[in-house]
Coordinates of C-alpha atoms and ligand atoms in Angstrom, one line a residue:
M1274 CA -113.6 -13.0 -99.2
C1275 CA -115.4 -16.3 -98.9
G1276 CA -117.9 -17.8 -101.3
I1277 CA -121.3 -19.0 -100.0
V1278 CA -124.1 -21.0 -101.9
G1279 CA -127.4 -22.2 -100.6
Y1280 CA -130.2 -24.2 -102.1
V1281 CA -133.7 -25.3 -101.1
G1282 CA -136.1 -26.9 -103.6
S1283 CA -136.8 -30.3 -105.2
R1284 CA -133.5 -30.9 -107.1
D1285 CA -130.2 -32.4 -105.9
A1286 CA -128.7 -29.7 -103.5
A1287 CA -125.1 -31.0 -103.5
S1288 CA -124.7 -30.8 -107.3
L1289 CA -126.3 -27.3 -107.5
I1290 CA -124.3 -26.1 -104.5
Y1291 CA -121.1 -27.5 -106.0
E1292 CA -121.7 -25.8 -109.4
G1293 CA -122.4 -22.5 -107.6
L1294 CA -119.1 -22.8 -105.5
E1295 CA -117.1 -23.4 -108.7
R1296 CA -118.3 -20.1 -109.9
L1297 CA -117.4 -18.4 -106.7
E1298 CA -113.9 -20.0 -106.2
Y1299 CA -112.3 -16.7 -107.0
R1300 CA -113.6 -15.4 -103.6
G1301 CA -111.4 -17.7 -101.6
Y1302 CA -109.8 -21.1 -102.2
D1303 CA -108.2 -22.3 -99.0
S1304 CA -110.9 -25.0 -98.4
A1305 CA -114.3 -25.9 -99.6
G1306 CA -117.2 -27.8 -98.3
L1307 CA -121.0 -28.3 -98.2
A1308 CA -123.6 -29.6 -95.7
V1309 CA -127.0 -31.3 -97.0
I1310 CA -130.0 -32.4 -94.9
S1311 CA -130.4 -36.0 -95.9
N1312 CA -133.0 -38.3 -94.3
G1313 CA -133.3 -36.0 -91.2
R1314 CA -129.5 -35.7 -90.7
I1315 CA -126.9 -33.1 -91.7
E1316 CA -124.3 -34.6 -93.9
V1317 CA -121.1 -32.7 -94.3
R1318 CA -118.4 -33.0 -97.0
R1319 CA -115.4 -30.7 -96.7
D1320 CA -111.7 -30.6 -97.3
A1321 CA -108.7 -28.2 -97.4
G1322 CA -107.5 -26.9 -100.8
K1323 CA -109.5 -26.0 -103.9
I1324 CA -113.0 -26.9 -105.0
S1325 CA -111.6 -30.0 -106.8
S1326 CA -110.9 -31.6 -103.5
L1327 CA -114.6 -31.3 -102.6
R1328 CA -115.5 -32.7 -106.1
A1329 CA -113.4 -35.8 -105.3
L1330 CA -115.1 -36.1 -102.0
L1331 CA -118.5 -36.0 -103.4
Q1332 CA -117.6 -38.6 -106.0
T1333 CA -116.4 -41.1 -103.4
S1334 CA -119.0 -40.3 -100.9
P1335 CA -122.1 -38.7 -102.4
V1336 CA -124.8 -37.0 -100.4
E1337 CA -128.5 -36.8 -101.4
G1338 CA -130.9 -34.1 -100.3
T1339 CA -132.8 -31.1 -101.6
I1340 CA -131.6 -28.5 -99.1
G1341 CA -128.1 -27.4 -98.2
V1342 CA -125.3 -24.7 -98.0
G1343 CA -121.8 -24.6 -99.3
H1344 CA -118.6 -22.5 -98.8
T1345 CA -115.3 -21.7 -100.2
R1346 CA -112.9 -20.3 -97.6
W1347 CA -110.4 -17.5 -97.4
A1348 CA -108.8 -18.2 -94.1
T1349 CA -108.9 -15.4 -91.5
H1350 CA -109.0 -17.4 -88.1
G1351 CA -107.5 -20.9 -88.2
K1352 CA -105.3 -22.3 -90.8
P1353 CA -106.6 -23.8 -94.0
C1354 CA -107.4 -27.4 -93.1
A1355 CA -110.4 -29.8 -93.2
R1356 CA -111.1 -29.3 -89.5
N1357 CA -111.4 -25.5 -90.1
A1358 CA -113.3 -25.7 -93.4
H1359 CA -116.9 -24.7 -93.5
P1360 CA -119.7 -25.7 -92.9
Q1361 CA -119.1 -25.8 -89.2
L1362 CA -121.2 -28.1 -86.9
G1363 CA -121.9 -27.6 -83.2
S1364 CA -121.9 -30.3 -80.5
T1365 CA -125.2 -31.9 -81.5
G1366 CA -124.5 -32.1 -85.2
E1367 CA -128.0 -30.9 -85.8
V1368 CA -127.0 -27.3 -87.0
A1369 CA -124.6 -26.3 -89.7
V1370 CA -123.2 -22.8 -90.4
V1371 CA -121.3 -21.1 -93.2
H1372 CA -119.9 -17.7 -92.6
N1373 CA -118.1 -14.9 -94.4
G1374 CA -116.6 -12.3 -91.9
I1375 CA -114.6 -11.9 -88.7
I1376 CA -116.3 -12.0 -85.2
E1377 CA -114.5 -9.2 -83.6
N1378 CA -115.6 -10.2 -80.1
Y1379 CA -115.1 -13.9 -80.5
L1380 CA -112.5 -14.3 -77.7
E1381 CA -115.1 -13.0 -75.2
L1382 CA -117.8 -15.3 -76.7
Q1383 CA -115.4 -18.3 -76.9
K1384 CA -114.5 -17.8 -73.2
E1385 CA -118.2 -17.7 -72.3
L1386 CA -118.9 -20.9 -74.1
A1387 CA -115.8 -22.7 -72.7
E1388 CA -116.9 -21.9 -69.2
Q1389 CA -120.3 -23.6 -70.1
G1390 CA -118.2 -26.7 -71.0
V1391 CA -118.2 -26.4 -74.8
Q1392 CA -115.5 -28.4 -76.4
F1393 CA -114.5 -26.6 -79.6
K1394 CA -113.6 -28.8 -82.5
S1395 CA -112.1 -26.0 -84.7
E1396 CA -109.7 -23.1 -84.5
T1397 CA -112.3 -20.9 -86.3
D1398 CA -114.3 -17.9 -84.9
T1399 CA -117.2 -19.3 -87.0
E1400 CA -117.9 -22.3 -84.7
I1401 CA -119.0 -19.9 -82.0
I1402 CA -122.0 -19.1 -84.0
V1403 CA -123.3 -22.6 -84.3
Q1404 CA -122.5 -23.4 -80.6
L1405 CA -124.6 -20.3 -79.5
V1406 CA -127.4 -21.2 -81.9
E1407 CA -127.6 -24.8 -80.5
R1408 CA -128.0 -23.3 -77.0
H1409 CA -130.9 -21.2 -78.2
L1410 CA -132.5 -24.1 -80.0
A1411 CA -132.2 -26.2 -76.7
Q1412 CA -134.3 -23.4 -75.1
G1413 CA -137.0 -24.1 -77.5
F1414 CA -136.5 -21.1 -79.8
S1415 CA -137.1 -21.6 -83.6
L1416 CA -133.9 -21.5 -85.9
S1417 CA -134.7 -18.0 -87.2
E1418 CA -135.3 -16.7 -83.6
A1419 CA -132.1 -18.5 -82.4
A1420 CA -130.2 -17.0 -85.2
R1421 CA -131.6 -13.5 -84.6
R1422 CA -130.6 -13.6 -81.0
V1423 CA -127.1 -14.9 -81.6
I1424 CA -126.5 -12.5 -84.4
A1425 CA -127.4 -9.6 -82.0
R1426 CA -124.3 -10.6 -80.1
L1427 CA -121.8 -10.6 -82.7
E1428 CA -119.5 -7.6 -83.6
G1429 CA -118.0 -7.0 -87.0
A1430 CA -119.3 -7.5 -90.5
H1431 CA -120.8 -10.9 -91.4
A1432 CA -122.8 -12.9 -93.9
I1433 CA -124.0 -16.1 -92.1
V1434 CA -126.2 -19.0 -93.3
L1435 CA -127.6 -21.7 -91.0
I1436 CA -129.5 -24.9 -91.5
S1437 CA -131.0 -27.3 -88.9
A1438 CA -132.0 -30.9 -89.0
K1439 CA -134.9 -29.9 -86.7
E1440 CA -136.4 -27.5 -89.4
P1441 CA -135.3 -29.3 -92.7
D1442 CA -137.3 -27.0 -95.0
R1443 CA -135.5 -23.7 -94.6
L1444 CA -132.3 -21.8 -94.7
V1445 CA -131.8 -18.8 -92.4
V1446 CA -129.4 -16.1 -93.7
A1447 CA -128.3 -12.9 -92.1
R1448 CA -126.1 -9.9 -93.1
L1449 CA -124.3 -7.7 -90.6
G1450 CA -122.3 -4.6 -91.4
Y1451 CA -120.5 -4.5 -94.6
G1452 CA -119.8 -8.3 -94.7
G1453 CA -119.9 -10.0 -98.0
G1454 CA -123.0 -9.6 -100.1
V1455 CA -126.0 -11.9 -99.9
T1456 CA -127.9 -12.6 -103.0
I1457 CA -131.1 -14.6 -102.9
G1458 CA -132.4 -16.1 -106.2
I1459 CA -136.1 -16.9 -106.7
G1460 CA -136.7 -19.9 -108.8
D1461 CA -139.9 -21.9 -109.6
G1462 CA -140.5 -23.8 -106.4
E1463 CA -136.8 -23.5 -105.5
M1464 CA -134.6 -20.7 -104.0
F1465 CA -131.1 -20.1 -104.3
L1466 CA -128.5 -18.0 -102.1
A1467 CA -125.1 -16.9 -103.1
S1468 CA -122.4 -14.4 -102.2
D1469 CA -122.3 -13.2 -105.7
I1470 CA -124.6 -13.2 -108.7
P1471 CA -122.5 -15.5 -111.0
A1472 CA -123.1 -18.5 -108.7
I1473 CA -126.8 -18.6 -109.5
L1474 CA -127.3 -16.5 -112.6
N1475 CA -127.8 -19.5 -114.8
H1476 CA -130.8 -20.6 -112.7
T1477 CA -132.7 -17.3 -112.2
R1478 CA -132.5 -13.6 -112.8
Q1479 CA -135.0 -12.8 -110.1
M1480 CA -132.8 -11.6 -107.3
V1481 CA -133.2 -10.1 -103.8
F1482 CA -130.1 -8.3 -102.3
L1483 CA -130.0 -8.6 -98.5
E1484 CA -129.0 -5.3 -96.8
P1485 CA -126.8 -5.2 -93.7
G1486 CA -128.9 -5.5 -90.6
Q1487 CA -131.4 -7.8 -92.2
Y1488 CA -132.1 -11.6 -92.1
A1489 CA -134.1 -13.9 -94.2
V1490 CA -135.9 -17.2 -93.8
I1491 CA -135.8 -19.1 -97.2
Q1492 CA -138.1 -21.9 -98.0
R1493 CA -138.6 -23.5 -101.5
D1494 CA -141.7 -21.4 -102.3
K1495 CA -141.6 -18.7 -99.5
L1496 CA -139.1 -15.8 -98.7
E1497 CA -139.5 -13.8 -95.7
V1498 CA -137.0 -10.7 -95.0
H1499 CA -136.8 -9.2 -91.4
L1500 CA -134.9 -6.5 -89.7
L1501 CA -132.8 -7.6 -86.7
N1502 CA -135.5 -6.6 -84.4
G1503 CA -137.7 -9.3 -86.0
E1504 CA -139.9 -6.9 -88.0
S1505 CA -140.9 -8.3 -91.3
I1506 CA -140.1 -5.9 -94.4
P1507 CA -141.2 -6.1 -97.9
V1508 CA -139.2 -8.2 -100.3
K1509 CA -137.7 -6.1 -103.1
V1510 CA -137.1 -8.4 -106.2
Q1511 CA -134.7 -7.1 -108.9
T1512 CA -134.1 -8.6 -112.4
V1513 CA -130.4 -9.0 -113.2
E1514 CA -129.7 -8.3 -116.9
W1515 CA -126.1 -9.8 -117.1
E1516 CA -125.7 -12.4 -119.9
S1517 CA -125.6 -15.6 -118.0
G1518 CA -122.7 -16.9 -120.0
S1519 CA -120.7 -13.9 -119.4
A1520 CA -119.3 -15.4 -116.1
D1521 CA -117.9 -18.5 -118.0
K1522 CA -114.2 -18.8 -119.1
G1523 CA -115.2 -19.8 -122.6
T1524 CA -112.3 -20.8 -124.8
Y1525 CA -109.7 -19.0 -122.8
D1526 CA -107.3 -20.8 -120.4
H1527 CA -107.8 -18.2 -117.7
Y1528 CA -110.5 -15.8 -116.7
T1529 CA -107.7 -13.2 -116.5
L1530 CA -106.9 -13.6 -120.2
K1531 CA -110.6 -13.6 -121.1
E1532 CA -111.2 -10.4 -119.2
I1533 CA -108.1 -8.7 -120.8
N1534 CA -109.5 -9.7 -124.2
E1535 CA -112.9 -8.4 -123.4
Q1536 CA -111.8 -4.9 -122.9
P1537 CA -112.8 -3.4 -126.2
Y1538 CA -116.3 -4.5 -125.4
T1539 CA -116.0 -3.2 -121.8
I1540 CA -115.1 0.2 -123.3
A1541 CA -118.0 0.1 -125.7
S1542 CA -120.3 -0.9 -122.9
T1543 CA -119.3 1.8 -120.3
I1544 CA -119.6 4.5 -123.1
G1545 CA -122.8 3.0 -124.7
G1546 CA -125.8 5.1 -124.2
R1547 CA -123.9 7.7 -122.3
V1548 CA -122.3 9.7 -125.2
D1549 CA -124.0 11.7 -127.8
F1550 CA -121.2 12.2 -130.4
T1551 CA -123.3 14.5 -132.5
A1552 CA -124.1 17.1 -129.8
G1553 CA -120.9 16.5 -127.9
Q1554 CA -122.9 15.5 -124.8
I1555 CA -122.2 13.2 -121.9
R1556 CA -125.2 11.7 -120.1
L1557 CA -124.8 9.9 -116.7
P1558 CA -128.4 9.5 -115.5
E1559 CA -127.7 7.3 -112.6
L1560 CA -125.5 9.9 -111.1
N1561 CA -128.5 12.2 -110.3
L1562 CA -126.3 15.2 -110.9
T1563 CA -127.9 18.6 -111.5
P1564 CA -126.3 21.9 -112.5
E1565 CA -127.1 23.2 -109.1
K1566 CA -125.4 20.3 -107.3
A1567 CA -122.5 20.4 -109.7
A1568 CA -122.0 24.2 -108.9
R1569 CA -122.2 23.5 -105.2
I1570 CA -119.3 21.1 -105.1
K1571 CA -116.1 22.7 -103.8
R1572 CA -113.9 19.6 -103.8
I1573 CA -113.8 16.0 -104.6
I1574 CA -112.3 13.1 -102.7
I1575 CA -111.9 9.7 -104.5
T1576 CA -111.6 6.8 -102.2
A1577 CA -110.9 3.2 -103.0
C1578 CA -108.4 0.2 -102.6
G1579 CA -105.9 -1.4 -104.9
T1580 CA -106.5 -1.2 -108.5
A1581 CA -109.6 0.9 -107.9
A1582 CA -107.4 3.5 -106.2
H1583 CA -105.0 3.6 -109.1
A1584 CA -107.9 4.5 -111.3
G1585 CA -108.8 7.2 -108.8
M1586 CA -105.3 8.6 -109.3
V1587 CA -106.0 9.0 -113.0
G1588 CA -109.4 10.5 -112.2
K1589 CA -107.7 13.2 -110.1
I1590 CA -105.6 14.4 -113.1
L1591 CA -108.6 14.3 -115.4
I1592 CA -111.2 16.1 -113.1
E1593 CA -108.7 18.7 -112.2
R1594 CA -107.5 19.3 -115.7
I1595 CA -111.0 19.4 -117.4
A1596 CA -113.4 20.4 -114.7
R1597 CA -110.9 22.6 -112.6
L1598 CA -112.1 21.1 -109.4
P1599 CA -109.6 20.1 -106.6
V1600 CA -109.4 16.3 -106.2
E1601 CA -107.7 14.2 -103.5
V1602 CA -107.3 10.4 -103.7
D1603 CA -107.5 8.7 -100.4
I1604 CA -107.0 5.0 -99.8
A1605 CA -110.2 3.8 -98.2
S1606 CA -108.5 1.9 -95.3
E1607 CA -106.8 5.3 -94.4
F1608 CA -109.8 7.6 -95.1
R1609 CA -112.2 5.6 -92.9
Y1610 CA -110.1 6.3 -89.7
R1611 CA -108.6 9.7 -90.4
E1612 CA -111.8 11.7 -89.3
P1613 CA -111.6 13.3 -92.7
I1614 CA -112.5 17.0 -93.3
V1615 CA -115.6 16.4 -95.4
D1616 CA -118.9 18.4 -95.6
E1617 CA -122.0 18.9 -97.8
D1618 CA -119.9 20.7 -100.4
T1619 CA -117.5 17.7 -100.8
A1620 CA -118.3 15.0 -103.3
V1621 CA -116.9 11.6 -102.3
I1622 CA -116.5 9.2 -105.1
A1623 CA -116.0 5.5 -104.1
I1624 CA -114.6 3.2 -106.8
S1625 CA -115.1 -0.5 -106.5
Q1626 CA -115.5 -3.5 -108.8
S1627 CA -117.1 -5.7 -106.3
G1628 CA -119.0 -3.0 -104.5
E1629 CA -118.5 -5.1 -101.3
T1630 CA -114.9 -4.1 -100.2
A1631 CA -115.2 -3.5 -96.5
D1632 CA -112.7 -0.6 -96.4
T1633 CA -114.4 1.2 -99.2
L1634 CA -117.9 0.6 -97.8
A1635 CA -116.7 1.9 -94.5
A1636 CA -115.2 4.9 -96.0
M1637 CA -118.5 5.5 -97.8
A1638 CA -120.3 5.3 -94.5
E1639 CA -117.8 7.8 -93.1
A1640 CA -118.5 10.2 -96.0
R1641 CA -122.2 9.7 -95.6
K1642 CA -122.0 10.5 -91.8
R1643 CA -120.3 13.8 -92.6
K1644 CA -123.0 14.7 -95.1
A1645 CA -120.9 14.5 -98.3
I1646 CA -122.4 14.0 -101.6
L1647 CA -121.7 10.3 -102.1
W1648 CA -121.1 8.8 -105.5
G1649 CA -120.0 5.3 -106.6
I1650 CA -118.3 3.9 -109.7
V1651 CA -119.2 0.3 -109.2
N1652 CA -119.3 -2.8 -111.3
A1653 CA -121.3 -5.4 -109.4
I1654 CA -125.0 -5.0 -109.8
G1655 CA -127.0 -4.8 -106.6
S1656 CA -123.8 -4.5 -104.4
Q1657 CA -123.7 -2.6 -101.2
A1658 CA -121.7 0.2 -102.7
M1659 CA -124.0 0.5 -105.5
R1660 CA -127.1 0.8 -103.0
M1661 CA -125.3 3.1 -100.5
A1662 CA -124.4 5.8 -103.0
D1663 CA -126.4 8.9 -103.7
G1664 CA -125.7 8.5 -107.4
C1665 CA -123.8 6.0 -109.3
I1666 CA -121.8 5.4 -112.6
P1667 CA -122.2 1.6 -113.2
M1668 CA -118.9 0.4 -114.8
K1669 CA -121.0 -2.0 -116.9
A1670 CA -117.9 -4.2 -117.3
G1671 CA -119.8 -7.5 -116.7
P1672 CA -118.7 -10.1 -114.2
E1673 CA -115.0 -9.9 -113.5
I1674 CA -113.7 -13.3 -112.1
G1675 CA -110.0 -13.1 -112.3
V1676 CA -108.6 -11.9 -108.9
A1677 CA -106.3 -9.5 -110.9
S1678 CA -108.5 -6.7 -111.9
T1679 CA -108.2 -5.7 -115.6
K1680 CA -111.3 -4.6 -117.3
A1681 CA -112.6 -3.1 -114.1
Y1682 CA -109.6 -0.9 -114.1
I1683 CA -110.0 0.6 -117.5
A1684 CA -113.8 1.1 -117.3
P1685 CA -113.6 3.6 -114.3
L1686 CA -110.9 5.5 -116.3
V1687 CA -113.4 6.1 -118.9
D1688 CA -116.2 6.8 -116.4
L1689 CA -114.0 9.4 -114.6
Y1690 CA -113.2 11.0 -117.9
M1691 CA -117.0 11.3 -118.9
L1692 CA -117.6 12.5 -115.3
A1693 CA -115.0 15.3 -115.7
V1694 CA -116.5 16.5 -118.9
L1695 CA -120.0 16.4 -117.4
L1696 CA -119.0 18.4 -114.4
A1697 CA -117.1 20.9 -116.5
E1698 CA -120.0 21.4 -118.7
M1699 CA -122.5 21.8 -115.8
R1700 CA -120.2 24.3 -114.0
G1701 CA -119.9 26.2 -117.3
N1702 CA -116.1 26.0 -117.6
L1703 CA -115.8 24.1 -120.8
E1704 CA -116.1 25.8 -124.2
P1705 CA -118.5 23.9 -126.5
A1706 CA -115.6 23.3 -129.0
Q1707 CA -113.4 21.8 -126.2
R1708 CA -116.2 19.8 -125.0
M1709 CA -116.9 18.4 -128.6
T1710 CA -113.3 17.4 -128.9
L1711 CA -113.2 15.7 -125.6
V1712 CA -116.3 13.9 -126.3
R1713 CA -115.4 12.8 -129.8
N1714 CA -112.0 11.5 -128.6
L1715 CA -114.0 8.6 -127.1
Y1716 CA -115.3 7.4 -130.4
T1717 CA -112.3 5.5 -131.5
L1718 CA -111.4 4.3 -128.0
P1719 CA -112.8 0.8 -128.3
D1720 CA -110.8 0.3 -131.5
L1721 CA -107.6 1.6 -129.9
V1722 CA -108.2 -0.8 -127.0
S1723 CA -108.8 -3.6 -129.5
E1724 CA -105.5 -2.7 -131.3
C1725 CA -103.7 -3.0 -128.0
V1726 CA -105.3 -6.4 -127.1
A1727 CA -104.3 -7.7 -130.5
R1728 CA -100.5 -7.0 -129.8
Q1729 CA -100.4 -9.9 -127.4
S1730 CA -97.5 -11.4 -129.3
D1731 CA -95.3 -8.3 -128.4
V1732 CA -95.0 -9.4 -124.8
Q1733 CA -93.9 -12.9 -125.8
S1734 CA -90.3 -11.7 -126.2
V1735 CA -90.3 -9.5 -123.1
A1736 CA -91.9 -11.9 -120.4
P1737 CA -88.9 -14.2 -120.5
L1738 CA -86.7 -11.3 -119.3
L1739 CA -88.9 -11.0 -116.2
K1740 CA -89.3 -14.8 -115.7
D1741 CA -86.5 -15.3 -113.2
I1742 CA -86.1 -11.9 -111.7
E1743 CA -87.1 -11.1 -108.1
H1744 CA -87.6 -7.3 -108.2
C1745 CA -88.8 -4.9 -110.8
L1746 CA -89.4 -1.2 -110.9
F1747 CA -92.2 0.6 -112.8
M1748 CA -92.0 4.3 -113.4
G1749 CA -94.3 6.8 -114.9
R1750 CA -95.0 10.5 -114.7
G1751 CA -98.2 12.7 -114.8
I1752 CA -101.1 10.9 -116.2
Q1753 CA -99.0 7.7 -116.5
M1754 CA -97.8 7.6 -112.9
P1755 CA -100.9 5.7 -111.8
T1756 CA -100.2 3.3 -114.7
A1757 CA -96.9 2.5 -113.1
Y1758 CA -98.5 1.8 -109.9
E1759 CA -101.1 -0.4 -111.6
G1760 CA -98.6 -2.2 -113.8
A1761 CA -96.6 -3.1 -110.7
L1762 CA -99.6 -4.4 -108.8
K1763 CA -100.5 -6.7 -111.9
L1764 CA -97.1 -8.2 -112.0
K1765 CA -96.7 -8.7 -108.2
E1766 CA -100.2 -10.2 -107.6
I1767 CA -100.2 -12.8 -110.3
S1768 CA -96.4 -13.6 -110.8
Y1769 CA -95.2 -13.1 -107.1
I1770 CA -92.3 -10.9 -108.3
H1771 CA -91.6 -7.9 -105.9
A1772 CA -92.6 -5.0 -108.3
E1773 CA -92.9 -1.4 -107.2
G1774 CA -94.5 1.6 -109.0
Y1775 CA -92.7 4.9 -108.6
P1776 CA -93.2 8.5 -109.8
A1777 CA -90.4 8.8 -112.3
G1778 CA -89.3 12.2 -110.9
E1779 CA -88.7 10.3 -107.5
M1780 CA -86.2 8.0 -108.9
K1781 CA -83.2 10.3 -108.3
H1782 CA -84.4 10.6 -104.6
G1783 CA -83.4 7.0 -103.8
P1784 CA -84.7 4.2 -106.0
I1785 CA -82.1 4.8 -108.7
A1786 CA -79.6 3.4 -106.2
L1787 CA -81.2 0.1 -106.9
I1788 CA -80.5 0.1 -110.7
D1789 CA -78.5 -2.7 -112.2
R1790 CA -79.1 -5.4 -114.9
E1791 CA -81.0 -7.5 -112.2
M1792 CA -83.5 -4.8 -111.6
P1793 CA -85.4 -4.2 -114.9
V1794 CA -87.3 -0.9 -115.1
V1795 CA -90.5 -0.6 -116.9
A1796 CA -91.0 3.0 -118.0
I1797 CA -94.3 4.4 -119.5
V1798 CA -93.1 6.9 -121.9
T1799 CA -96.1 7.7 -124.2
R1800 CA -96.7 10.9 -125.9
D1801 CA -98.1 13.3 -123.4
P1802 CA -97.2 16.6 -121.7
W1803 CA -94.6 14.8 -119.5
Y1804 CA -92.8 13.0 -122.3
E1805 CA -89.8 15.0 -122.5
K1806 CA -89.3 14.6 -118.8
M1807 CA -89.8 10.9 -119.0
I1808 CA -87.1 10.7 -121.7
G1809 CA -84.7 12.3 -119.3
Q1810 CA -85.6 9.8 -116.6
V1811 CA -85.1 6.8 -118.8
E1812 CA -81.7 8.2 -119.9
Q1813 CA -80.7 8.5 -116.2
V1814 CA -81.6 4.8 -115.7
K1815 CA -79.8 3.8 -118.9
A1816 CA -76.6 5.7 -117.9
R1817 CA -76.5 3.4 -114.7
G1818 CA -76.8 0.2 -116.8
G1819 CA -80.4 -0.5 -116.2
L1820 CA -82.5 -2.8 -118.4
I1821 CA -85.3 -0.7 -119.8
I1822 CA -88.7 -2.0 -121.0
A1823 CA -90.6 1.0 -122.4
V1824 CA -94.3 1.4 -123.1
A1825 CA -94.2 3.9 -126.0
T1826 CA -96.4 5.5 -128.7
D1827 CA -96.2 4.1 -132.2
G1828 CA -93.7 5.9 -134.4
D1829 CA -91.5 7.2 -131.5
E1830 CA -88.0 7.5 -132.9
R1831 CA -86.2 8.4 -129.7
I1832 CA -87.2 5.5 -127.5
P1833 CA -85.6 2.9 -129.7
E1834 CA -82.2 4.4 -129.1
I1835 CA -82.5 4.1 -125.2
A1836 CA -84.8 1.2 -124.4
D1837 CA -83.9 -2.5 -124.5
E1838 CA -87.5 -3.6 -125.2
I1839 CA -90.4 -1.7 -126.2
L1840 CA -94.1 -2.3 -126.0
W1841 CA -95.8 -0.2 -128.5
V1842 CA -99.3 1.4 -128.2
P1843 CA -101.2 3.4 -130.8
D1844 CA -101.3 7.1 -130.7
I1845 CA -104.1 8.5 -128.6
P1846 CA -105.2 11.8 -126.9
W1847 CA -103.1 11.9 -123.8
M1848 CA -106.0 12.2 -121.4
L1849 CA -107.2 8.7 -122.5
S1850 CA -103.7 7.1 -122.8
P1851 CA -103.8 5.4 -119.4
V1852 CA -106.6 3.2 -120.9
T1853 CA -104.3 1.8 -123.5
A1854 CA -100.9 2.0 -121.9
I1855 CA -102.1 -0.5 -119.1
I1856 CA -102.9 -3.1 -121.6
P1857 CA -99.4 -4.4 -122.6
L1858 CA -98.5 -4.4 -118.8
Q1859 CA -101.6 -6.5 -118.1
L1860 CA -100.5 -9.0 -120.8
L1861 CA -96.8 -8.9 -119.6
A1862 CA -97.9 -9.8 -116.1
Y1863 CA -100.1 -12.6 -117.5
Q1864 CA -97.3 -14.1 -119.6
T1865 CA -94.7 -13.7 -116.9
A1866 CA -97.1 -15.5 -114.4
L1867 CA -97.6 -18.3 -116.9
L1868 CA -93.8 -18.6 -117.4
R1869 CA -93.5 -18.9 -113.7
G1870 CA -96.2 -21.5 -113.3
A1871 CA -98.2 -19.2 -111.1
D1872 CA -102.0 -19.7 -110.6
V1873 CA -103.1 -16.7 -112.6
D1874 CA -106.8 -16.7 -111.8
Q1875 CA -106.4 -17.4 -108.2
P1876 CA -103.1 -16.1 -106.9
R1877 CA -102.0 -17.3 -103.4
N1878 CA -103.3 -15.4 -100.3
L1879 CA -105.6 -13.2 -102.3
A1880 CA -109.4 -13.1 -102.9
K1881 CA -111.4 -11.2 -105.4
S1882 CA -113.4 -9.2 -103.0
V1883 CA -111.9 -8.3 -99.6
T1884 CA -115.0 -8.0 -97.4
V1885 CA -113.1 -7.8 -94.1
E1886 CA -110.5 -5.2 -92.8
Ligands
LIG2589 C1 -106.6 -5.7 -108.0 O1 -106.1 -6.6 -109.0 C2 -106.8 -6.4 -106.8 N1 -107.4 -7.7 -106.9 C3 -107.2 -5.6 -105.7 O2 -106.3 -4.6 -105.4 C4 -108.6 -4.9 -105.8 O3 -108.6 -3.9 -106.8 C5 -109.0 -4.2 -104.6 O4 -109.1 -5.1 -103.6 C6 -110.4 -3.4 -104.6 O5 -111.4 -4.3 -105.0 P1 -112.8 -3.6 -105.5 O6 -112.6 -2.8 -106.7 O7 -113.7 -4.7 -105.6 O8 -113.3 -2.7 -104.4

């Protein structure tokens, strides 16, 4: 949701913080700012708009110091403007705070402070934190003790960082609920702090991941971690293996295009070390799955948000077809409040790229409370979801910076395919020959994905058809129904065209009334068990004068007779076909967004990780 960076050491804090914020801009870009302790005073530079506004400010009004905090904002309370930008100061100007989250009881706290005569300077809920901390400091408490007491009064999920001119050698950081992640980087005589690994990965690989209900006191050569009751706990340092350059844009114009092009490597990486093509075996060691546990599972619930939920829809078909286990897909923001019927024989699989999505984490907590087997298919190393789960399938897709999820959509598709095969084998309902075929189908998948990525020019002639439209329908059936949902989400979130994914069989129950030349229909008609049905649906649209853009399998001779435009994909075993069919739709959304001058990597109103409700 928001991006936070902190530094304490002997180097120039402002430049290091600014560099980190640039790497976190995908987390929110309504405003940006930083605060540095300089000659015993807190100096703040902040402005509405993207990080480039802050760069201009720092050039015209530089600030020197070796300790500070920075923030990029995704506005929740108070419109995006300089006054509401973080860092927020209190009345004395001696304390600065940056915050990721929503204070759910802020009206009550705001009223209490107003009655004490506080004159608020912003419309944010965040300002309450620093006003309350100042009151505790005035009573003689240390910054960390003041922070601890204030945090205990806040409801909701938060990541909070405070600095004080009275204690100019330390940052205090706290994590409450499933608020945005807090990663502490340990350097040589310096310490870093960030919402996400990419912001500090080029300075250190030694990381500490703060858990909800913990706070830390960070000095340049000392780190203490505490529970909210003040008790000190051991510091757990992890080494992050990501390639530091992997979070850079490289030669690409946009992270989104880079990440679409990375997909062959993504597939190779998520398969790597997990498939024995000779023996026809799948190994998912981090899942901690035993034949006994596999036999005990009576049903599976997949819970996630957005693109991750669409991957779950594909997983439902794969697990039911291969492992013969009933699967439900439940949107996390619904699951968490439904009082779901879940018990110890239910496996709940949470899918999340960031591992920090508030709704998904809350759904996981709900599943945990009801004693389900809790698994995560997660990309971000050290994220909350990865740590909460009983077992995990790391997506191994590397950092995904573009807000529109691409490689972190196809990676879980393959992870779910491998899970289905493993479950089937452990439950004894897969013949060895069948298993061998399913496993060996993975062998050529990276090359097939590479072939799809190489066909970028195919969309060049199609994107202009969508450039000026306002609405678009995507339809698919069976294994490709989720592809229709995901293709529509890609188009809408980066080009701002109203696009809707629909089960093709549902078109005659209403949506077909919308069909005319102004409402293009993207139909996924690849070779699979639903192909004949899909041909019929496309003909129904054609008969009503619809403009049809089809995703079709190489060599198909019927589609050219009915579709206006075709995006070809190579032939592939149908259970893996969603992995390739989505790629031309990712590219189509990207090209269309470019033609419309949209901000591809940082679409308006969105953020890469939605860490609040
Ligand atoms: C996908 O392109 C969107 N950015 C969004 O739907 C995203 O998939 C969703 O917010 C879930 O994020 P997560 O995978 O990090 O949990």
